[in-house]
Coordinates of C-alpha atoms in Angstrom, one line a residue:
Chain F
X1 CA 89.2 76.3 99.2
X2 CA 85.4 76.8 99.5
X3 CA 84.7 74.0 97.1
X4 CA 86.6 71.5 99.3
X5 CA 84.9 72.8 102.4
X6 CA 81.4 72.6 100.8
X7 CA 82.1 69.1 99.4
X8 CA 83.0 68.0 102.9
X9 CA 79.9 69.4 104.5
X10 CA 77.6 67.9 101.8
X11 CA 79.3 64.6 102.5
X12 CA 78.6 64.9 106.2
X13 CA 74.9 65.9 105.5
X14 CA 74.4 62.8 103.4
X15 CA 76.2 60.6 105.8
X16 CA 74.2 61.6 108.9
X17 CA 70.9 61.9 106.9
X18 CA 71.1 58.2 106.0
X19 CA 72.9 56.9 109.1
X20 CA 70.5 58.3 111.7
X21 CA 67.4 56.2 112.3
X22 CA 64.6 58.8 112.6
X23 CA 62.4 56.4 114.6
X24 CA 65.0 56.2 117.4
X25 CA 66.7 59.5 117.3
X26 CA 65.0 62.9 117.7
X27 CA 66.7 64.8 114.9
X28 CA 65.9 68.2 116.3
X29 CA 68.1 67.5 119.3
X30 CA 71.2 66.5 117.3
X31 CA 70.7 68.9 114.3
X32 CA 72.5 71.9 115.7
X33 CA 75.4 69.8 116.9
X34 CA 75.9 68.1 113.6
X35 CA 75.5 71.4 111.7
X36 CA 78.2 73.2 113.7
X37 CA 80.6 70.2 114.1
X38 CA 80.6 69.8 110.3
X39 CA 81.2 73.6 109.9
X40 CA 84.1 73.5 112.3
X41 CA 85.7 70.5 110.6
X42 CA 85.2 72.1 107.2
X43 CA 86.8 75.3 108.5
X44 CA 89.8 73.3 109.7
X45 CA 90.2 71.7 106.3
X46 CA 90.2 75.1 104.6
X47 CA 91.9 77.3 107.1
X48 CA 94.9 75.1 107.9
X49 CA 96.2 76.0 104.4
X50 CA 95.6 79.7 104.7
X51 CA 99.4 80.5 104.9
X52 CA 100.8 77.2 103.6
X53 CA 101.0 78.4 100.0
X54 CA 103.1 81.4 101.1
X55 CA 105.9 79.0 102.2
X56 CA 107.6 77.5 99.1
X57 CA 108.9 80.8 97.8
X58 CA 108.6 82.8 101.0
X59 CA 106.0 85.1 99.5
X60 CA 104.9 86.1 103.0
X61 CA 108.2 88.1 103.2
X62 CA 107.3 89.6 99.8
X63 CA 104.0 90.8 101.2
X64 CA 105.7 92.2 104.3
X65 CA 108.1 94.2 102.2
X66 CA 105.2 96.1 100.6
X67 CA 104.3 99.5 102.0
X68 CA 101.5 99.6 104.6
X69 CA 100.6 98.0 107.9
X70 CA 101.5 94.3 108.3
X71 CA 98.1 93.8 110.0
X72 CA 96.6 94.3 106.5
X73 CA 98.0 90.9 105.5
X74 CA 96.2 89.2 108.4
X75 CA 93.0 91.1 107.9
X76 CA 93.0 90.2 104.2
X77 CA 93.6 86.6 105.0
X78 CA 90.8 86.7 107.6
X79 CA 88.4 88.5 105.2
X80 CA 88.9 85.9 102.4
X81 CA 88.6 83.0 104.9
X82 CA 85.4 84.5 106.3
X83 CA 84.0 84.9 102.8
X84 CA 84.8 81.3 101.9
X85 CA 83.2 80.2 105.2
X86 CA 80.1 82.3 104.5
X87 CA 79.7 80.9 101.0
X88 CA 80.0 77.4 102.3
X89 CA 77.4 78.1 105.0
X90 CA 75.0 79.7 102.6
X91 CA 75.2 76.7 100.2
X92 CA 75.0 73.9 102.8
X93 CA 72.7 75.2 105.5
X94 CA 69.5 74.7 103.4
X95 CA 70.7 71.1 102.6
X96 CA 70.7 70.4 106.4
X97 CA 67.1 71.5 106.7
X98 CA 66.1 69.5 103.6
X99 CA 67.9 66.2 104.5
X100 CA 67.1 66.4 108.2
X101 CA 63.5 67.4 107.6
X102 CA 64.0 70.1 110.2
X103 CA 60.9 72.3 110.5
X104 CA 61.5 76.0 110.1
X105 CA 60.2 78.6 112.5
X106 CA 61.1 81.6 110.3
X107 CA 63.7 83.3 112.5
X108 CA 66.0 84.0 109.5
X109 CA 67.7 87.0 110.9
X110 CA 68.7 85.3 114.2
X111 CA 69.9 82.2 112.3
X112 CA 71.8 84.4 109.8
X113 CA 73.4 86.2 112.7
X114 CA 74.4 83.0 114.4
X115 CA 75.9 81.6 111.2
X116 CA 77.9 84.8 110.6
X117 CA 79.2 85.2 114.2
X118 CA 79.9 81.4 114.5
X119 CA 81.7 81.4 111.1
X120 CA 83.7 84.5 112.1
X121 CA 84.7 82.8 115.4
X122 CA 85.9 79.7 113.6
X123 CA 88.0 81.6 111.0
X124 CA 89.4 84.2 113.4
X125 CA 91.1 81.6 115.5
X126 CA 92.0 79.3 112.6
X127 CA 93.6 82.2 110.7
X128 CA 95.6 83.3 113.8
X129 CA 96.7 79.7 114.5
X130 CA 97.6 79.2 110.8
X131 CA 99.9 82.3 111.1
X132 CA 101.4 81.1 114.4
X133 CA 102.2 77.6 113.1
X134 CA 103.2 78.5 109.5
X135 CA 107.0 78.3 110.2
X136 CA 106.8 75.4 112.6
X137 CA 108.0 71.9 111.7
X138 CA 104.8 70.2 112.6
X139 CA 102.6 73.0 111.5
X140 CA 99.4 71.0 110.8
X141 CA 99.6 69.0 114.0
X142 CA 100.1 72.2 116.1
X143 CA 97.2 73.8 114.2
X144 CA 94.8 70.9 114.9
X145 CA 95.9 70.4 118.5
X146 CA 95.3 74.1 119.4
X147 CA 92.3 74.7 117.3
X148 CA 89.9 72.1 118.8
X149 CA 90.1 73.1 122.5
X150 CA 90.1 76.8 121.7
X151 CA 87.1 76.5 119.5
X152 CA 85.0 74.8 122.2
X153 CA 83.4 78.1 123.3
X154 CA 82.3 78.8 119.7
X155 CA 80.8 75.3 119.4
X156 CA 78.9 75.6 122.7
X157 CA 77.5 79.1 122.0
X158 CA 76.6 78.4 118.4
X159 CA 74.9 75.1 119.2
X160 CA 72.9 76.5 122.1
X161 CA 71.9 79.6 120.1
X162 CA 70.9 77.5 117.1
X163 CA 68.9 75.2 119.4
X164 CA 67.1 78.2 120.9
X165 CA 66.3 79.6 117.5
X166 CA 65.0 76.4 116.0
X167 CA 62.9 75.4 119.0
X168 CA 59.2 75.8 119.0
X169 CA 58.3 78.2 120.4
X170 CA 61.5 80.1 119.7
X171 CA 63.7 80.4 122.8
X172 CA 66.0 83.2 123.8
X173 CA 69.4 82.9 122.0
X174 CA 70.7 86.3 123.1
X175 CA 72.7 85.0 126.1
X176 CA 74.6 82.7 123.7
X177 CA 74.9 85.3 121.0
X178 CA 76.4 87.8 123.4
X179 CA 78.9 85.2 124.5
X180 CA 79.8 84.5 120.8
X181 CA 80.1 88.3 120.2
X182 CA 82.6 88.5 123.1
X183 CA 84.6 85.6 121.8
X184 CA 84.7 87.1 118.3
X185 CA 85.8 90.5 119.8
X186 CA 88.6 88.8 121.8
X187 CA 90.0 86.8 118.9
X188 CA 89.9 89.9 116.7
X189 CA 91.8 92.0 119.2
X190 CA 94.4 89.3 120.1
X191 CA 96.0 89.2 116.7
X192 CA 96.2 93.0 116.6
X193 CA 98.3 92.8 119.8
X194 CA 100.4 89.8 118.7
X195 CA 100.8 90.1 115.0
X196 CA 104.1 92.1 114.9
X197 CA 105.8 89.4 116.9
X198 CA 104.5 86.5 114.8
X199 CA 106.8 87.3 111.9
X200 CA 109.9 86.3 113.9
X201 CA 108.4 82.9 115.2
Chain C
X1 CA 132.0 103.0 112.7
X2 CA 132.9 101.3 109.5
X3 CA 132.0 103.4 106.5
X4 CA 131.8 102.6 102.8
X5 CA 131.2 105.2 100.2
X6 CA 131.8 105.6 96.5
X7 CA 134.6 108.1 95.6
X8 CA 134.8 109.2 99.2
X9 CA 131.4 110.8 99.1
X10 CA 130.2 110.9 102.7
X11 CA 127.4 113.4 102.2
X12 CA 124.6 111.0 101.7
X13 CA 124.2 108.0 104.1
X14 CA 121.8 105.4 102.8
X15 CA 122.1 103.0 105.8
X16 CA 123.5 103.6 109.2
X17 CA 123.5 100.9 111.8
X18 CA 124.7 101.6 115.3
X19 CA 125.4 98.8 117.7
X20 CA 122.7 96.6 116.3
X21 CA 122.0 93.4 118.3
X22 CA 119.5 90.7 117.5
X23 CA 118.3 87.9 119.7
X24 CA 116.0 85.1 118.5
X25 CA 114.8 83.4 121.6
X26 CA 117.8 83.0 123.8
X27 CA 120.2 83.0 120.9
X28 CA 122.3 86.1 120.2
X29 CA 122.4 86.1 116.4
X30 CA 123.9 89.6 115.8
X31 CA 126.3 91.4 118.2
X32 CA 127.3 95.1 118.1
X33 CA 126.9 95.6 114.4
X34 CA 127.9 99.1 113.3
X35 CA 128.2 100.2 109.7
X36 CA 127.5 103.1 107.3
X37 CA 126.8 102.8 103.6
X38 CA 126.8 105.9 101.4
X39 CA 124.9 106.4 98.2
X40 CA 126.3 104.8 95.1
X41 CA 128.4 102.5 97.3
X42 CA 128.5 98.7 97.6
X43 CA 129.4 96.5 100.5
X44 CA 130.0 92.8 100.4
X45 CA 129.4 90.7 103.5
X46 CA 131.4 87.5 103.7
X47 CA 130.8 84.9 106.4
X48 CA 130.4 81.2 107.2
X49 CA 127.0 79.5 107.4
X50 CA 125.1 80.5 110.4
X51 CA 127.1 83.7 111.0
X52 CA 123.9 85.9 110.9
X53 CA 124.2 87.3 107.4
X54 CA 120.6 86.7 106.4
X55 CA 119.4 88.0 109.8
X56 CA 121.5 91.2 109.2
X57 CA 119.9 91.7 105.7
X58 CA 116.4 91.0 107.1
X59 CA 117.0 93.7 109.7
X60 CA 118.4 96.2 107.2
X61 CA 115.4 95.5 105.0
X62 CA 113.0 96.2 107.9
X63 CA 111.4 92.8 107.7
X64 CA 112.6 92.2 111.3
X65 CA 113.5 94.7 113.9
X66 CA 116.7 94.7 115.9
X67 CA 116.6 93.7 119.6
X68 CA 118.7 96.8 120.4
X69 CA 120.8 99.4 118.7
X70 CA 119.7 101.9 116.1
X71 CA 119.1 101.6 112.4
X72 CA 118.8 104.6 110.1
X73 CA 117.8 104.4 106.5
X74 CA 117.8 107.5 104.3
X75 CA 118.3 109.6 107.4
X76 CA 115.2 108.2 109.1
X77 CA 115.3 106.1 112.2
X78 CA 113.6 102.7 111.7
X79 CA 111.2 101.7 114.4
X80 CA 112.3 98.9 116.8
X81 CA 109.8 96.4 115.4
X82 CA 111.2 96.9 111.9
X83 CA 109.6 98.7 109.0
X84 CA 110.0 98.2 105.3
X85 CA 110.7 101.0 102.9
X86 CA 109.8 101.3 99.2
X87 CA 113.3 102.6 98.5
X88 CA 114.8 99.3 99.7
X89 CA 114.8 96.2 97.4
X90 CA 115.4 92.8 99.1
X91 CA 116.4 89.7 97.2
X92 CA 116.3 86.8 99.5
X93 CA 117.1 83.1 99.1
X94 CA 113.7 82.6 97.6
X95 CA 112.1 84.5 94.8
X96 CA 109.0 85.8 96.8
X97 CA 107.0 84.9 93.6
X98 CA 103.9 82.7 93.6
X99 CA 104.8 79.5 91.8
X100 CA 101.3 79.0 90.4
X101 CA 101.1 82.5 88.8
X102 CA 102.9 83.5 85.7
X103 CA 105.8 85.9 85.8
X104 CA 103.6 88.7 84.4
X105 CA 100.9 88.1 86.9
X106 CA 103.4 88.0 89.8
X107 CA 105.0 91.3 88.8
X108 CA 101.7 93.0 88.1
X109 CA 100.5 91.8 91.6
X110 CA 103.6 93.3 93.2
X111 CA 103.4 96.5 91.2
X112 CA 99.8 96.9 92.5
X113 CA 100.9 96.1 96.0
X114 CA 103.6 98.8 95.8
X115 CA 101.0 101.2 94.4
X116 CA 103.0 101.8 91.2
X117 CA 101.2 103.7 88.4
X118 CA 100.4 101.5 85.3
X119 CA 101.3 98.1 87.0
X120 CA 101.0 96.1 83.8
X121 CA 103.2 98.4 81.8
X122 CA 105.8 98.5 84.6
X123 CA 105.7 94.7 84.9
X124 CA 106.2 94.4 81.1
X125 CA 109.2 96.8 81.2
X126 CA 110.9 94.8 83.9
X127 CA 110.3 91.5 82.2
X128 CA 111.8 93.0 79.1
X129 CA 114.8 94.3 81.1
X130 CA 115.6 90.9 82.5
X131 CA 115.0 89.1 79.2
X132 CA 111.9 87.1 80.2
X133 CA 109.3 88.5 77.9
X134 CA 109.3 85.3 75.9
X135 CA 108.1 83.3 78.9
X136 CA 105.9 86.0 80.5
X137 CA 102.8 83.7 80.3
X138 CA 104.6 80.6 81.8
X139 CA 103.9 79.7 85.4
X140 CA 106.8 80.5 87.6
X141 CA 106.9 76.9 88.9
X142 CA 108.1 75.8 85.4
X143 CA 111.1 78.2 85.5
X144 CA 114.7 77.1 85.8
X145 CA 116.8 78.5 88.7
X146 CA 118.3 81.1 86.4
X147 CA 115.0 82.2 85.0
X148 CA 113.5 82.3 88.5
X149 CA 116.4 84.5 89.7
X150 CA 115.8 86.9 86.7
X151 CA 112.2 87.1 87.6
X152 CA 113.1 87.8 91.2
X153 CA 115.5 90.5 90.1
X154 CA 112.7 92.0 88.1
X155 CA 110.5 92.0 91.2
X156 CA 113.2 93.7 93.3
X157 CA 113.8 96.4 90.7
X158 CA 110.1 97.0 90.1
X159 CA 109.7 100.0 92.5
X160 CA 113.1 101.4 91.4
X161 CA 114.8 101.1 94.8
X162 CA 117.8 103.1 95.9
X163 CA 119.3 100.4 98.0
X164 CA 119.6 96.7 97.0
X165 CA 120.0 94.0 99.7
X166 CA 121.1 90.8 98.0
X167 CA 121.4 87.5 99.8
X168 CA 123.7 85.2 97.8
X169 CA 122.2 86.2 94.5
X170 CA 124.6 84.2 92.4
X171 CA 123.8 80.8 94.0
X172 CA 122.8 78.2 91.5
X173 CA 123.2 80.4 88.5
X174 CA 124.9 79.2 85.3
X175 CA 127.7 81.3 83.6
X176 CA 125.3 83.2 81.4
X177 CA 122.9 84.0 84.3
X178 CA 125.9 85.2 86.4
X179 CA 127.0 87.5 83.6
X180 CA 123.5 88.8 83.3
X181 CA 123.4 89.5 87.1
X182 CA 126.8 91.2 86.9
X183 CA 125.6 93.5 84.1
X184 CA 122.4 94.3 86.0
X185 CA 124.2 95.2 89.2
X186 CA 126.8 97.3 87.4
X187 CA 124.1 99.2 85.5
X188 CA 122.2 99.6 88.8
X189 CA 125.3 101.1 90.5
X190 CA 126.0 103.4 87.6
X191 CA 122.4 104.6 87.9
X192 CA 123.2 105.6 91.5
X193 CA 122.0 102.7 93.5
X194 CA 123.7 101.3 96.6
X195 CA 124.2 97.6 97.3
X196 CA 124.7 95.3 100.3
X197 CA 125.7 91.9 98.9
X198 CA 126.0 88.7 100.9
X199 CA 128.3 86.1 99.3
X200 CA 130.7 83.3 100.0
X201 CA 132.6 84.1 96.9
X202 CA 135.5 86.6 97.1
X203 CA 135.5 87.1 93.3
X204 CA 131.9 88.4 93.5
X205 CA 132.8 90.6 96.4
X206 CA 135.7 92.2 94.6
X207 CA 133.8 92.6 91.3
X208 CA 130.7 94.3 92.8
X209 CA 131.7 96.1 95.9
X210 CA 133.8 99.0 97.2
X211 CA 134.4 97.4 100.6
X212 CA 134.2 94.0 102.1
X213 CA 133.5 92.9 105.7
X214 CA 133.6 89.5 107.4
X215 CA 130.7 88.5 109.7
X216 CA 131.6 85.7 112.1
X217 CA 129.3 84.5 114.9
X218 CA 127.1 87.6 114.6
X219 CA 129.9 90.1 114.8
X220 CA 131.7 92.1 112.1
X221 CA 135.3 91.1 112.7
X222 CA 137.1 92.6 109.7
X223 CA 136.5 95.4 107.2
X224 CA 138.6 96.7 104.3
X225 CA 138.1 98.6 101.0
X226 CA 138.3 96.2 98.1
X227 CA 140.7 98.5 96.2
X228 CA 144.1 96.9 95.9
X229 CA 143.0 93.5 97.0
X230 CA 143.5 90.4 94.8
X231 CA 141.1 87.4 95.0
X232 CA 144.0 85.3 96.3
X233 CA 144.9 87.7 99.0
X234 CA 141.3 88.2 100.1
X235 CA 140.6 84.4 100.0
X236 CA 143.6 83.8 102.2
X237 CA 142.6 86.6 104.6
X238 CA 138.9 85.3 104.7
X239 CA 140.1 81.7 105.3
X240 CA 142.1 82.9 108.3
X241 CA 139.0 84.3 109.8
X242 CA 137.0 81.2 109.1
X243 CA 139.7 79.0 110.7
X244 CA 139.8 81.4 113.7
X245 CA 143.2 82.9 112.9
X246 CA 144.9 85.9 114.5
X247 CA 142.5 88.4 116.0
X248 CA 139.6 85.9 115.9
X249 CA 137.1 87.0 118.5

């Protein structure tokens, strides 16, 4: 999964690096937007299949039959999705800096935090929607239709936080990071409330 | 309350359902289901397509919870949202095995999931029992229907359950595979296990079970011990229910 996601992001990096005319476009202003849009699309590619391979032989029921809390299945899916996302972000973020000639201000911790919280926000919702839509006829369409609008807060907060971190002098990203934290907390709590009911959808 | 037990033993109740109802959306799938199943006993559930047989089994297994009514398993009340139990084995329409993994990998995975000691050893034992050792390293997606069913039975028997819930287990099996399943179920019953079997076939019902019941439109409409019944007589009786004969709800 992470290979496909990484390959997609690398393709986006190359495409934009060559397509944008640096004489006419100020790269610093579009850099965060391109970075997070490509991460979101890569996340969609990977996460839409989170539950799909449980369908052919109904292995999800096999997992449910095992002892323990059903929430563990969701949390395991979420954890693996987050790890895939994190690996992809770690591999491709340096490429963005190289190909876009983006100067680095040295705020590693803040950027790392934004990448982690943004990645978590993307996979939390994507994993939940993948679970909700798994038994539906038009699963992928429902997944895509719901994911885009619901991920808008993640896109806004991550892009604004990244812009603040990369600006010179460094701006204050905390307002946006707090918003991102709240979003992550909400979409971690929501499946805990809903998950028991999702099995019968 | 309809009760089925082996040799009249009513001391140990494995499953007790009291007035179970199940609604999915606005649709009432099960209505007022009451039954008791003793240890060592087997019950066959006959019914037309869409009668609610699979829903009944999913509720008995704990995968789903009932909308109302009470379900007791091994003298424990099951929570309303449903709860699975390691003493219950559920064989559904599908195998619950990952097609891209080998049979050995699948069974080892499930043995680990169930927290069984020595998962690899247990998986090997089960593959030996169902006669699939020769293909233990083959991916499950390359299996025939009969082989897949054998592997699924190995998965179900892995934690040594005391109650087996079988949803049309004979479907698509050739004669040899059917005989294998017969032998496995007989041996399981002799070892003290209880069975709820969903089937469309009266021969299977009479061969395996102590009692037979008919589920029509979510309701148990008829119940009888299998002793003394011939396949022809049971077929005729079952067809009457399917056609909406005397006493049809």
